[in-house]
PDB file of C-alpha atoms in Angstrom:
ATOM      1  CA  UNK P   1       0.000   0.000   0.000  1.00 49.00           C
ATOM      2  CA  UNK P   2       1.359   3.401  -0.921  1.00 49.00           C
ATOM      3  CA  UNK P   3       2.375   5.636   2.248  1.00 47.00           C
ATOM      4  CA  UNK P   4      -0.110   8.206   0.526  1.00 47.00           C
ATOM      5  CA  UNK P   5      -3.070   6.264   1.061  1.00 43.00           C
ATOM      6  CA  UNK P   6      -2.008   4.269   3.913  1.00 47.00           C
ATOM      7  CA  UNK P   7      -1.978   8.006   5.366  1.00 46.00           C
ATOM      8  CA  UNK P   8      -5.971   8.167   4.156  1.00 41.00           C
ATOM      9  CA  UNK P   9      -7.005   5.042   5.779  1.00 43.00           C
ATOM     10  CA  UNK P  10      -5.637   5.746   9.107  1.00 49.00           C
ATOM     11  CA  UNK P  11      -6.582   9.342   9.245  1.00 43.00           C
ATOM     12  CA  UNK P  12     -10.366   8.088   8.284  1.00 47.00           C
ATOM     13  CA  UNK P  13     -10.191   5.542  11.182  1.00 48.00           C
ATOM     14  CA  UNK P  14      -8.967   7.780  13.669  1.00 45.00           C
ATOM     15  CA  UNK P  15     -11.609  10.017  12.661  1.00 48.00           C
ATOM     16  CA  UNK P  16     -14.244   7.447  12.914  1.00 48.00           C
ATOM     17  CA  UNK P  17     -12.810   6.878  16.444  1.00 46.00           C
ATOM     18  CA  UNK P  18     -13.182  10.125  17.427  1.00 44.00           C
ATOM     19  CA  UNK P  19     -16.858  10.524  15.809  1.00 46.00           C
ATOM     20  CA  UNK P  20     -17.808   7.234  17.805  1.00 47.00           C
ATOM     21  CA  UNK P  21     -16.341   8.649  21.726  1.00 47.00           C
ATOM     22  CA  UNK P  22     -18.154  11.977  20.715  1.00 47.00           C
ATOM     23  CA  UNK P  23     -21.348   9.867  20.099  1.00 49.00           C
ATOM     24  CA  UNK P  24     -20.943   7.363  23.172  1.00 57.00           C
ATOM     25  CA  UNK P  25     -23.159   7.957  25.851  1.00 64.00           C
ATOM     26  CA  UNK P  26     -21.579   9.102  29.025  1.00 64.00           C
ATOM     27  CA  UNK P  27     -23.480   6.919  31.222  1.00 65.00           C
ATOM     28  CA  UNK P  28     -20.511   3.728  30.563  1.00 73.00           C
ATOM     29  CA  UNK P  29     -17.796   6.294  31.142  1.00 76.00           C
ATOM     30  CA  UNK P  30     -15.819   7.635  34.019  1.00 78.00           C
ATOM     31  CA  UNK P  31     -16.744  10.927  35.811  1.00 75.00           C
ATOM     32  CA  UNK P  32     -13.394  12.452  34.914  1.00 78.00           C
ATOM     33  CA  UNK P  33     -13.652  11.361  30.985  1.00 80.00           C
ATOM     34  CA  UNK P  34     -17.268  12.966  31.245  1.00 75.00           C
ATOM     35  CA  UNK P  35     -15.837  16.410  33.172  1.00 74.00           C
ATOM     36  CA  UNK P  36     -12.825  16.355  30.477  1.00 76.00           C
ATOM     37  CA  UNK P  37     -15.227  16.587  27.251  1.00 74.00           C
ATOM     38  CA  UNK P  38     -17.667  18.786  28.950  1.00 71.00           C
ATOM     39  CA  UNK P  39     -14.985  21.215  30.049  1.00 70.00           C
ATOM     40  CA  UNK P  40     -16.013  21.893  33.343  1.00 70.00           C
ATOM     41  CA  UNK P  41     -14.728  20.636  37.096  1.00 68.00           C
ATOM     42  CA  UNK P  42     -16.576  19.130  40.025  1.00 66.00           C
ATOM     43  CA  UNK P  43     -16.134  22.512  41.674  1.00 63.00           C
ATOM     44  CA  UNK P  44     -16.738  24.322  39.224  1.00 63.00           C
ATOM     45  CA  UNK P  45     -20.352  25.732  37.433  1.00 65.00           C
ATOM     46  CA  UNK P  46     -21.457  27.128  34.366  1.00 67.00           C
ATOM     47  CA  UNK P  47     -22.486  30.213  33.581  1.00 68.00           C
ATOM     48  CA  UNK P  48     -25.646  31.639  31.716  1.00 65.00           C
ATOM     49  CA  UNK P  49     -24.189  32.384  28.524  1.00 71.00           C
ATOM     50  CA  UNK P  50     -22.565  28.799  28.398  1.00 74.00           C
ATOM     51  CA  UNK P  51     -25.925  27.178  29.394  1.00 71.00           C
ATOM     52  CA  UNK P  52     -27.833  29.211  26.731  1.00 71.00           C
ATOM     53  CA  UNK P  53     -25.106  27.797  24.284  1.00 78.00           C
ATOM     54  CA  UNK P  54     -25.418  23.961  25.328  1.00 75.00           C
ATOM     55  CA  UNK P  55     -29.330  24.541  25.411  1.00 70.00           C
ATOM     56  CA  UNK P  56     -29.042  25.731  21.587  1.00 75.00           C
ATOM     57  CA  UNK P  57     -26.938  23.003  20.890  1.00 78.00           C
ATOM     58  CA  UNK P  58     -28.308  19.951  22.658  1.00 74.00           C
ATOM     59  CA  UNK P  59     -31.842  20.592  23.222  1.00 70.00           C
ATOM     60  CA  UNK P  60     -33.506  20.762  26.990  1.00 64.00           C
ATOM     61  CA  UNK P  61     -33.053  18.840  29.471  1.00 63.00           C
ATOM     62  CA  UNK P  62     -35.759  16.525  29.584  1.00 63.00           C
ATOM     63  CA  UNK P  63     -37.115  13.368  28.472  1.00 61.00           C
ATOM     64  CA  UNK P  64     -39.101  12.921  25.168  1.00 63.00           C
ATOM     65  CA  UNK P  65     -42.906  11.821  26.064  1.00 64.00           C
ATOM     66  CA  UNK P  66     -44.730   9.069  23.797  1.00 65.00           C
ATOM     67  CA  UNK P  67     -47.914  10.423  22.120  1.00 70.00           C
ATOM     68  CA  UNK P  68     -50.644   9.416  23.873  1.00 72.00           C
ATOM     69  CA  UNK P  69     -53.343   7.371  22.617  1.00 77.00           C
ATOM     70  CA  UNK P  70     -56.680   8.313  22.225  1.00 83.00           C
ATOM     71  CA  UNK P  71     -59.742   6.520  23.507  1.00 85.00           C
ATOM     72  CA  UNK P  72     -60.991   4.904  19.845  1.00 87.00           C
ATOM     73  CA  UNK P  73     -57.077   3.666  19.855  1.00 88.00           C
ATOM     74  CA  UNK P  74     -57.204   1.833  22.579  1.00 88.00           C
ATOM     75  CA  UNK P  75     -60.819   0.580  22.059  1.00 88.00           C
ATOM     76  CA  UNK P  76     -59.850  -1.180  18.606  1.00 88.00           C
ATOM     77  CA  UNK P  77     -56.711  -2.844  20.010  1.00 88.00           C
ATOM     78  CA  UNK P  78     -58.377  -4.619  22.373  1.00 88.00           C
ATOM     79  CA  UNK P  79     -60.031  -6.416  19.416  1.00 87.00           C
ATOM     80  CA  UNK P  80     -56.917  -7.164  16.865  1.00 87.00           C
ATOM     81  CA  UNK P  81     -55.065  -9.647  18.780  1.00 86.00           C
ATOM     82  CA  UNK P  82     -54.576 -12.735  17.477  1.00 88.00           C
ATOM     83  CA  UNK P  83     -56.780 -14.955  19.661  1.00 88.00           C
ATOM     84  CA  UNK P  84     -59.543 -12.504  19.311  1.00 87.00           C
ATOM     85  CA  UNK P  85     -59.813 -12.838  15.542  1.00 88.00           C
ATOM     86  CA  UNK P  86     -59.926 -16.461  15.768  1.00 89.00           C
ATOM     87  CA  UNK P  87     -62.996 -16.289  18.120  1.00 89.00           C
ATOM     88  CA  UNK P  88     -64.710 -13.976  15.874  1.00 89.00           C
ATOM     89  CA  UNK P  89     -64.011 -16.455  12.974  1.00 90.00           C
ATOM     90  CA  UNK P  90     -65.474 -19.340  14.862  1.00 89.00           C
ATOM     91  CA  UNK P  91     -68.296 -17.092  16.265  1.00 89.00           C
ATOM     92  CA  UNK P  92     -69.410 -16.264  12.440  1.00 90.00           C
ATOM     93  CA  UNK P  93     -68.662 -20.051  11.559  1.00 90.00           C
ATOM     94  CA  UNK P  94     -71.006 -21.086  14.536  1.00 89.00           C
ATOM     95  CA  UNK P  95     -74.079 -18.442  12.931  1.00 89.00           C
ATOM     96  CA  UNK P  96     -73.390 -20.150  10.045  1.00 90.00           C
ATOM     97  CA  UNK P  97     -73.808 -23.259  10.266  1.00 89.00           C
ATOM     98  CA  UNK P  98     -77.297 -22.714  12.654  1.00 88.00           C
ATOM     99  CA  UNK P  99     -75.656 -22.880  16.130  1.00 88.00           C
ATOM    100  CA  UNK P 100     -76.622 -19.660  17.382  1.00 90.00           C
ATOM    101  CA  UNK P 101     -76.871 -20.242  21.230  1.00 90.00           C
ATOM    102  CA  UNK P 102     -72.893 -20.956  20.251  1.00 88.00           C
ATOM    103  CA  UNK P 103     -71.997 -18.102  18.335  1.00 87.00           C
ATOM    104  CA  UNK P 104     -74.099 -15.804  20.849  1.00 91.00           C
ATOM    105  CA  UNK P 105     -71.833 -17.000  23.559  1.00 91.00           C
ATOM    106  CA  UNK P 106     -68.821 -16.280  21.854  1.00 89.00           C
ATOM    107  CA  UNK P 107     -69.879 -13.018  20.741  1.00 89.00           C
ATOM    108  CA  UNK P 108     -70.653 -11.871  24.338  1.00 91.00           C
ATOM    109  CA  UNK P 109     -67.660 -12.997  25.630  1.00 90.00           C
ATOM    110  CA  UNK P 110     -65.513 -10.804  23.165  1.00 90.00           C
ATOM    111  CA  UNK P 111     -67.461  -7.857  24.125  1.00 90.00           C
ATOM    112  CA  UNK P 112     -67.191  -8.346  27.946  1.00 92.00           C
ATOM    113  CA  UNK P 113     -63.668  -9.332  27.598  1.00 89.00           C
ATOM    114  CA  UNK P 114     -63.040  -5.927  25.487  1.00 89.00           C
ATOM    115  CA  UNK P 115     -65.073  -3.337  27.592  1.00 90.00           C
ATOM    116  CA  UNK P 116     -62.969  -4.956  30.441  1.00 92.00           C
ATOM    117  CA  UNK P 117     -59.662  -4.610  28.874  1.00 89.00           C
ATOM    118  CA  UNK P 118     -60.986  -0.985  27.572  1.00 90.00           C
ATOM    119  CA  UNK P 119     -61.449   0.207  30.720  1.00 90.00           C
ATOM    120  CA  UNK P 120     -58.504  -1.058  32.781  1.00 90.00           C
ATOM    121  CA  UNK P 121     -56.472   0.279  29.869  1.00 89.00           C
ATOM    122  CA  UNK P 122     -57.954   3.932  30.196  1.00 87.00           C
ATOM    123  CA  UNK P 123     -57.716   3.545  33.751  1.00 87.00           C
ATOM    124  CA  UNK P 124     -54.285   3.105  33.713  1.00 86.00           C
ATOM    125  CA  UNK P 125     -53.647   6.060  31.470  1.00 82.00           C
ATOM    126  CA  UNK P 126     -55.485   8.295  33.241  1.00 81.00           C
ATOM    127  CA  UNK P 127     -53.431   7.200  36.816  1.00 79.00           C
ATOM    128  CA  UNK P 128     -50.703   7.694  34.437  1.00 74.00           C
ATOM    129  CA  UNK P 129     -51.135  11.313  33.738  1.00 71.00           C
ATOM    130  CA  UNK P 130     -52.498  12.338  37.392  1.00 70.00           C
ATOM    131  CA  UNK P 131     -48.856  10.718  38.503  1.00 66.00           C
ATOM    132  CA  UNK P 132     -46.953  12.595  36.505  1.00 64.00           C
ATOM    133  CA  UNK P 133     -49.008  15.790  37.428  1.00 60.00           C
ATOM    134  CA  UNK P 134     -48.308  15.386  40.767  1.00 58.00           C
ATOM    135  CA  UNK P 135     -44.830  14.081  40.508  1.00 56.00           C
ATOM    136  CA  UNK P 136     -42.039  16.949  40.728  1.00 57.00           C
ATOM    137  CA  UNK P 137     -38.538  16.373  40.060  1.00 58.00           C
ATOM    138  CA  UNK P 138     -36.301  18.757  42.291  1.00 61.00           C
ATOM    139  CA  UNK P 139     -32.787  19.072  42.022  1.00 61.00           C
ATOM    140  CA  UNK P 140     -29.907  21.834  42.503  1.00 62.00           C
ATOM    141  CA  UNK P 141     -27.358  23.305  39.970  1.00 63.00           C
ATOM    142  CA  UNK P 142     -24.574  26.074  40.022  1.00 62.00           C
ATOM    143  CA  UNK P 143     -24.710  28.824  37.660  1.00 61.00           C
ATOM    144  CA  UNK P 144     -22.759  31.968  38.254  1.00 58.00           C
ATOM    145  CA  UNK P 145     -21.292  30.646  41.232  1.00 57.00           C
ATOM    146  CA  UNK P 146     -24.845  30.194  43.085  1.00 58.00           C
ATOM    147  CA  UNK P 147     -26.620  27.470  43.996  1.00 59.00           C
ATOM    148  CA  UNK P 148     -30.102  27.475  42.149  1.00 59.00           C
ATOM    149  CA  UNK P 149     -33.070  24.766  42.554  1.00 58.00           C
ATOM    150  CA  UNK P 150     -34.755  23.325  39.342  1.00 61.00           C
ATOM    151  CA  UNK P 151     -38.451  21.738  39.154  1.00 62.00           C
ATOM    152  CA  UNK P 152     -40.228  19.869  36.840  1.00 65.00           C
ATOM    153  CA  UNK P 153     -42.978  20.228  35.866  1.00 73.00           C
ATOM    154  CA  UNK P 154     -42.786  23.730  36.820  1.00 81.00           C
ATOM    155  CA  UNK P 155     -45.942  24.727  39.340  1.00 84.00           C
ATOM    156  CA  UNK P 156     -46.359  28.312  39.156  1.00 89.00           C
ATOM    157  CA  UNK P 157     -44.551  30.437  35.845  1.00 91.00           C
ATOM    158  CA  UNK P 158     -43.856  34.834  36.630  1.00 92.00           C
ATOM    159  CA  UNK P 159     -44.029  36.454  33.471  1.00 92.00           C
ATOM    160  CA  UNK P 160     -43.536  40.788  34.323  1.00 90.00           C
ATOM    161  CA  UNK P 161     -44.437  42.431  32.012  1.00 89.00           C
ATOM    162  CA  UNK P 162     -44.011  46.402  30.889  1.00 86.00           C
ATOM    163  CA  UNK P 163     -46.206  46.296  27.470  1.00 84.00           C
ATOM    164  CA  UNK P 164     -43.064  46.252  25.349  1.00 84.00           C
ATOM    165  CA  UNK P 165     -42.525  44.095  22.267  1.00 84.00           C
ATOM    166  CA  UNK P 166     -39.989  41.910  23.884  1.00 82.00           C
ATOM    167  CA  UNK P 167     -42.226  41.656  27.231  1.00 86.00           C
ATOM    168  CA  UNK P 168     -45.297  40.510  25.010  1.00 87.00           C
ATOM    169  CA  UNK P 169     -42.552  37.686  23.291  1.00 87.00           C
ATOM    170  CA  UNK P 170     -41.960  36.730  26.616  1.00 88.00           C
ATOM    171  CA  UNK P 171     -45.600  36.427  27.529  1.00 90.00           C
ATOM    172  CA  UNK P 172     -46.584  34.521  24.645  1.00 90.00           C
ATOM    173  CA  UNK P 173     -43.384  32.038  25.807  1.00 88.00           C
ATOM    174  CA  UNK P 174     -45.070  32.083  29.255  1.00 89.00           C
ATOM    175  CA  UNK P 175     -48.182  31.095  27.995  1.00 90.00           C
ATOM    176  CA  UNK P 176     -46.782  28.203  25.678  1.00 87.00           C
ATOM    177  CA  UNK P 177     -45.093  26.925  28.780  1.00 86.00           C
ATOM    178  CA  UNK P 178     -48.175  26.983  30.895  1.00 86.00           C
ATOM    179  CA  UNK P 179     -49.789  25.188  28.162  1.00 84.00           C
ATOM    180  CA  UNK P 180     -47.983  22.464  28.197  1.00 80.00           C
ATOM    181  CA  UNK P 181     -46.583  21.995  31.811  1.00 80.00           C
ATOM    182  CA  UNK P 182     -49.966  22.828  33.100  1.00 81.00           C
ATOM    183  CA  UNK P 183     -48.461  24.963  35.052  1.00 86.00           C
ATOM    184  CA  UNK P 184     -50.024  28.532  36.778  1.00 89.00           C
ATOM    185  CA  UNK P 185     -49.331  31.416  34.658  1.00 92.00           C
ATOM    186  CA  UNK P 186     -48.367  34.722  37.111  1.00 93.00           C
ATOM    187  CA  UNK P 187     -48.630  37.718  35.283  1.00 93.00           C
ATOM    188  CA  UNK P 188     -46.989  41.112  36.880  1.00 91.00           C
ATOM    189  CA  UNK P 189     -46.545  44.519  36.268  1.00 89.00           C
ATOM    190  CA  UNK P 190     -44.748  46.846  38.525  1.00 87.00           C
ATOM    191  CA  UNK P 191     -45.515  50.743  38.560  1.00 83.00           C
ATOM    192  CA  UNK P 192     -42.137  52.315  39.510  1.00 74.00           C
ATOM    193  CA  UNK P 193     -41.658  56.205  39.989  1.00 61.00           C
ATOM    194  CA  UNK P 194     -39.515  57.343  42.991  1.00 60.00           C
ATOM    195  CA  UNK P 195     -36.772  56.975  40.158  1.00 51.00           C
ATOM    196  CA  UNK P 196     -37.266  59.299  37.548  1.00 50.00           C
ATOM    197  CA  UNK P 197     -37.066  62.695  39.635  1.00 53.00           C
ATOM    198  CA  UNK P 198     -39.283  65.412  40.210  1.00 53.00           C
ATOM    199  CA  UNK P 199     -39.661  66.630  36.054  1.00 52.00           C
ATOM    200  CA  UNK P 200     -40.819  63.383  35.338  1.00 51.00           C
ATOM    201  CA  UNK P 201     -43.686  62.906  38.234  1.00 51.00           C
ATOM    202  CA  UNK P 202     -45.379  66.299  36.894  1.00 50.00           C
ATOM    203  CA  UNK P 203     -45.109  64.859  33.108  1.00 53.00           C
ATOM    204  CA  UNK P 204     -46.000  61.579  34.563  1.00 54.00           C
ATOM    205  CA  UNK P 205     -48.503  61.701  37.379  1.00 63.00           C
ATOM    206  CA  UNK P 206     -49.584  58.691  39.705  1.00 65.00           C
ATOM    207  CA  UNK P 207     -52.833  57.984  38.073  1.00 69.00           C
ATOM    208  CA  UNK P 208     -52.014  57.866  34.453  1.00 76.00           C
ATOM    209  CA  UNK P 209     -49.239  55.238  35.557  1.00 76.00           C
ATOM    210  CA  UNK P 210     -52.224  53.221  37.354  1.00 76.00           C
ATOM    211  CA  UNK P 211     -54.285  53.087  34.205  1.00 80.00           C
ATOM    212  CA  UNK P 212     -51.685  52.515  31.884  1.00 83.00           C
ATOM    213  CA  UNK P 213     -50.357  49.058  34.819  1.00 83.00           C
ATOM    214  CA  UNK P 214     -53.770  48.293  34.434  1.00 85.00           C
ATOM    215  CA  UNK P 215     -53.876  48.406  29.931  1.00 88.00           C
ATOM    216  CA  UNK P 216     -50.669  46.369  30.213  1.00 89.00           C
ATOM    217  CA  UNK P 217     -51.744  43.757  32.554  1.00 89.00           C
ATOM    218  CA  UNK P 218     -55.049  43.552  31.009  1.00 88.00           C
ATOM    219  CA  UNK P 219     -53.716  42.957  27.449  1.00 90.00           C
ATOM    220  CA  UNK P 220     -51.150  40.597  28.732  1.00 90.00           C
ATOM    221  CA  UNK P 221     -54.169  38.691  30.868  1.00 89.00           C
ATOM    222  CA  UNK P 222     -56.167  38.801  27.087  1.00 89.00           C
ATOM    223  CA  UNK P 223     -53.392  36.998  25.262  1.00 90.00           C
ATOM    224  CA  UNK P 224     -53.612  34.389  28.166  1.00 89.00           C
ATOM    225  CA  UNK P 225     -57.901  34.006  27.830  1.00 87.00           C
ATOM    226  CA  UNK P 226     -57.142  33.920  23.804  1.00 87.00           C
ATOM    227  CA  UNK P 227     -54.775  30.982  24.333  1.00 86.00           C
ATOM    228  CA  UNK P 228     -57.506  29.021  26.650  1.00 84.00           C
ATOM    229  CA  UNK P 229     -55.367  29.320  29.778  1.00 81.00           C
ATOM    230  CA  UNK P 230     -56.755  28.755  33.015  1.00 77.00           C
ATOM    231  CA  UNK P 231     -56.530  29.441  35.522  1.00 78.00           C
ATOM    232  CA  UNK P 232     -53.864  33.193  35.199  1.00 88.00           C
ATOM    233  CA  UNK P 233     -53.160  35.431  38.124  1.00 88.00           C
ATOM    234  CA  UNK P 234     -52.274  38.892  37.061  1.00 87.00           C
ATOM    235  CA  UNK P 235     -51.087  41.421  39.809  1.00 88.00           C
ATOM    236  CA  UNK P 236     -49.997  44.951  39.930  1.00 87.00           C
ATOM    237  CA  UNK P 237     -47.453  45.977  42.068  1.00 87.00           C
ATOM    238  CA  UNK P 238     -45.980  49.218  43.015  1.00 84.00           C
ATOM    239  CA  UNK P 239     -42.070  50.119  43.459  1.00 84.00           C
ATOM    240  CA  UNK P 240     -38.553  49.137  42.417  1.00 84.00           C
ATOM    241  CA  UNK P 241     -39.282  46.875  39.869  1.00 85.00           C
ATOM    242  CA  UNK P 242     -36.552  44.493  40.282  1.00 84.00           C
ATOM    243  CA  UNK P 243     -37.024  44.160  44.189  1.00 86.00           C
ATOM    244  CA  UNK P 244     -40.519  43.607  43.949  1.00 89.00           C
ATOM    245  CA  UNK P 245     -39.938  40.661  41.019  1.00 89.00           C
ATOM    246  CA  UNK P 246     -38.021  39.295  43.663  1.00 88.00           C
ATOM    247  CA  UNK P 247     -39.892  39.511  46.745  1.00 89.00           C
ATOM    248  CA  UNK P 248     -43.131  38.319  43.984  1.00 91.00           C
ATOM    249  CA  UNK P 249     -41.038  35.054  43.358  1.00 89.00           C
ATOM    250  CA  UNK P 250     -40.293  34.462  46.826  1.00 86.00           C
ATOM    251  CA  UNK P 251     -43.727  35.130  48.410  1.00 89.00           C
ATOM    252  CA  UNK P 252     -45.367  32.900  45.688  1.00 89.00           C
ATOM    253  CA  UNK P 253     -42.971  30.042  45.335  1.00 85.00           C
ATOM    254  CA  UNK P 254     -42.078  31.124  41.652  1.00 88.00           C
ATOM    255  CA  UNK P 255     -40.458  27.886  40.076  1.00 84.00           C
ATOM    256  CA  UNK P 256     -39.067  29.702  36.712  1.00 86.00           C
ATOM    257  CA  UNK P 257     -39.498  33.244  35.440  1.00 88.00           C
ATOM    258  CA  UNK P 258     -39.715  34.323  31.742  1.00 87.00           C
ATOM    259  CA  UNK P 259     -39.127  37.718  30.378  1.00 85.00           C
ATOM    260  CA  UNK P 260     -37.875  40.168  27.668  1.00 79.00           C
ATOM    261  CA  UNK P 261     -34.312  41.777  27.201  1.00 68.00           C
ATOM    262  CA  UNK P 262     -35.264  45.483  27.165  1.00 55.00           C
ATOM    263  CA  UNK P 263     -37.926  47.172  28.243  1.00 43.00           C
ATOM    264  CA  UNK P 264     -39.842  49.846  25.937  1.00 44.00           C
ATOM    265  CA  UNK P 265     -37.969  52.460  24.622  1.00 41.00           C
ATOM    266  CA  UNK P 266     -39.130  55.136  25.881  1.00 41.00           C
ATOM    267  CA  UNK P 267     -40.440  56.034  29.655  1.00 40.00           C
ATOM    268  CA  UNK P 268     -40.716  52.364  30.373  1.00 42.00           C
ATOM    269  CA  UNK P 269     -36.708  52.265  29.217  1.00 41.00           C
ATOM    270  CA  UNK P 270     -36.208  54.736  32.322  1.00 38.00           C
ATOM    271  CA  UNK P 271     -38.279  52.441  34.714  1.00 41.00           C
ATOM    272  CA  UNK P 272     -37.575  48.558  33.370  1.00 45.00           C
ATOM    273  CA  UNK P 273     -33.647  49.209  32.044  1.00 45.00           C
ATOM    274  CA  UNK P 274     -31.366  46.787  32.944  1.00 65.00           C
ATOM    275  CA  UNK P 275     -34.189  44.842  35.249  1.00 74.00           C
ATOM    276  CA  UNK P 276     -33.998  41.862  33.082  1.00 71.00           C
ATOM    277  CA  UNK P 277     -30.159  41.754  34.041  1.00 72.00           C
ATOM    278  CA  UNK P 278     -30.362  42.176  37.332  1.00 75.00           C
ATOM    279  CA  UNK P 279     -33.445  39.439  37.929  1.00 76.00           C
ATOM    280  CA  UNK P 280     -30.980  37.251  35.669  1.00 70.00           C
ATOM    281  CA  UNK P 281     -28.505  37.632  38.196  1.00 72.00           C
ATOM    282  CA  UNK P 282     -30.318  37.624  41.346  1.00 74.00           C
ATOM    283  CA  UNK P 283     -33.013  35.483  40.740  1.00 77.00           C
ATOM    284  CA  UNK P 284     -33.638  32.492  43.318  1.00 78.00           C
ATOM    285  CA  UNK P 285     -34.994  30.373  40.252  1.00 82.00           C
ATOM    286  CA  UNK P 286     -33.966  30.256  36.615  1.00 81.00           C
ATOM    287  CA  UNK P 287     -34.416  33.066  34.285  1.00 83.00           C
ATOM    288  CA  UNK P 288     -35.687  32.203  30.671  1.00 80.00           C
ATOM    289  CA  UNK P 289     -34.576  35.514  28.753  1.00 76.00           C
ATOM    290  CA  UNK P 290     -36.310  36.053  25.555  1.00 78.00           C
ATOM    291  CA  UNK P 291     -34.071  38.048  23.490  1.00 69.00           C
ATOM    292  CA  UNK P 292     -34.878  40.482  19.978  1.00 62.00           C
ATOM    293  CA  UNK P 293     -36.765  38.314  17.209  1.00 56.00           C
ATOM    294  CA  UNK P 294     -34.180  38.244  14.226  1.00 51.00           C
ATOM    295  CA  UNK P 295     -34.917  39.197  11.124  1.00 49.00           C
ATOM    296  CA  UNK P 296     -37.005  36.118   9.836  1.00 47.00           C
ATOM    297  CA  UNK P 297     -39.228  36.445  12.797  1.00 47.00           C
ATOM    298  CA  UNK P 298     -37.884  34.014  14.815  1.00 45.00           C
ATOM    299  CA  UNK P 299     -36.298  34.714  18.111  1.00 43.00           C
ATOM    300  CA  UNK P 300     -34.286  32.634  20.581  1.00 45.00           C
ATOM    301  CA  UNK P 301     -34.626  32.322  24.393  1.00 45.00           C
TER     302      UNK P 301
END
């Protein structure tokens, strides 16, 4: 063999190697091989950016759920088995050939012994579902140096919201969520004014920020009605907005939070800037932070 392509063949088996360790599960392996290829230490934690970047590239963290099968399903298969077509057969042989006392008797029994598998079946499903709505998975992680707890499914999801572009994204991402954790959507908007100084009060006066809280809330607690969620708590709070998204998460047992990058630009920029950051780093409970949609309308978060 030529050195050229005995060069080839081992540079495409090494490669093939390589491609096979970076598909091998890490359950077989040791801890350390598993740190090594993650890049990270037993001490050591990740931060947000690196945890948005693993999200985008592997997917969540959670386990794939099988369809589920609706009720006509699972009435049919209790009638294609194998031993159940042979009954029928001699059932319709036994009409037949006259013996109907024979063929009645058969006939019942397939229909008792289908109603009864029918209904253990759906009972089963149902138990099923009620487990795994009552079943919470709780466990701890580091990010930023900070212990934070994770649930699943997530009980109770803040969404605060300023009537900005990006806070409606993140509303409609708190509603999907809801949707299909089941979880309790909290809606919140805080009216904030002891920062913007005496020229802005007179512009701005108490009252018109009280009915505007109450426009954004309300549209916020419309997009939640259009989407058929039930039940939605929405809430109107008064002072510094990032303290009171705090004390909101703590006093209702927030699990996770959603909301936009920037608030709107203009008075709401005075009042909301930089409050996504700070809940992002402050926040007893993970932080989903939808960011700008790009420019084919999708968006990332």
């Amino acid at each position: 063999m030529a050195p050229s392509v005995r060069c080839l063949v081992q540079f495409s088996k090494l490669n093939t190697t390589r491609n096979r360790d970076d598909r091998q599960s890490p359950w077989p392996r040791s801890v350390s091989d598993v740190l090594e290829q993650s890049n990270v230490s037993k001490g050591g934690e990740l931060t947000e950016d690196e945890v948005l970047r693993r999200r985008e590239r592997f997917g969540p963290n959670e386990l794939q759920e099988a369809e589920q099968r609706r009720w006509l399903e699972v009435l049919v298969n209790q009638f294609t088995s194998v031993i159940v077509l042979l009954l029928t057969v001699a059932a319709v042989a036994a009409f037949v050939l006259g013996d109907i006392t024979e063929g009645t008797a058969v006939f019942a029994v397939l229909v008792i012994n289908g109603a009864i598998g029918f209904v253990t079946e759906m009972r089963a499903i149902r138990s099923m579902e009620s487990l795994q709505e009552m079943t919470e998975v709780k466990t701890r992680v580091r990010r930023s140096g900070d212990d934070q707890p994770l649930a699943y499914p997530p009980q109770r999801i803040l969404v605060p919201t300023d009537g900005s572009r990006r806070a409606d994204l993140a509303v409609m991402e708190g509603i999907n969520a809801a949707k299909v954790t089941g979880a309790r959507l909290h809606l919140l908007h805080v009216v904030e004014t002891g920062s913007l100084g005496p020229d802005a009060r007179s512009v701005l006066k108490e009252g018109e920020l009280t009915e505007r809280a109450h426009d954004v809330i309300g549209e916020a607690f419309q997009k939640a009605e259009e989407a058929s969620l039930n039940p939605v708590t929405s809430v109107t709070e008064h002072g510094e907005p990032s303290k009171v998204i705090r004390d909101y998460i703590a006093e209702n047992e927030i699990d996770p939070a959603a909301m936009g990058t920037h608030g709107k630009p203009d008075f709401s920029r005075y009042v909301m800037s930089d409050v996504s950051a700070k809940i992002v780093r402050t926040s007893p409970v993970p932080v989903m932070w939808v960011r700008k949609p790009d420019s084919d309308g999708t968006f990332d978060s």
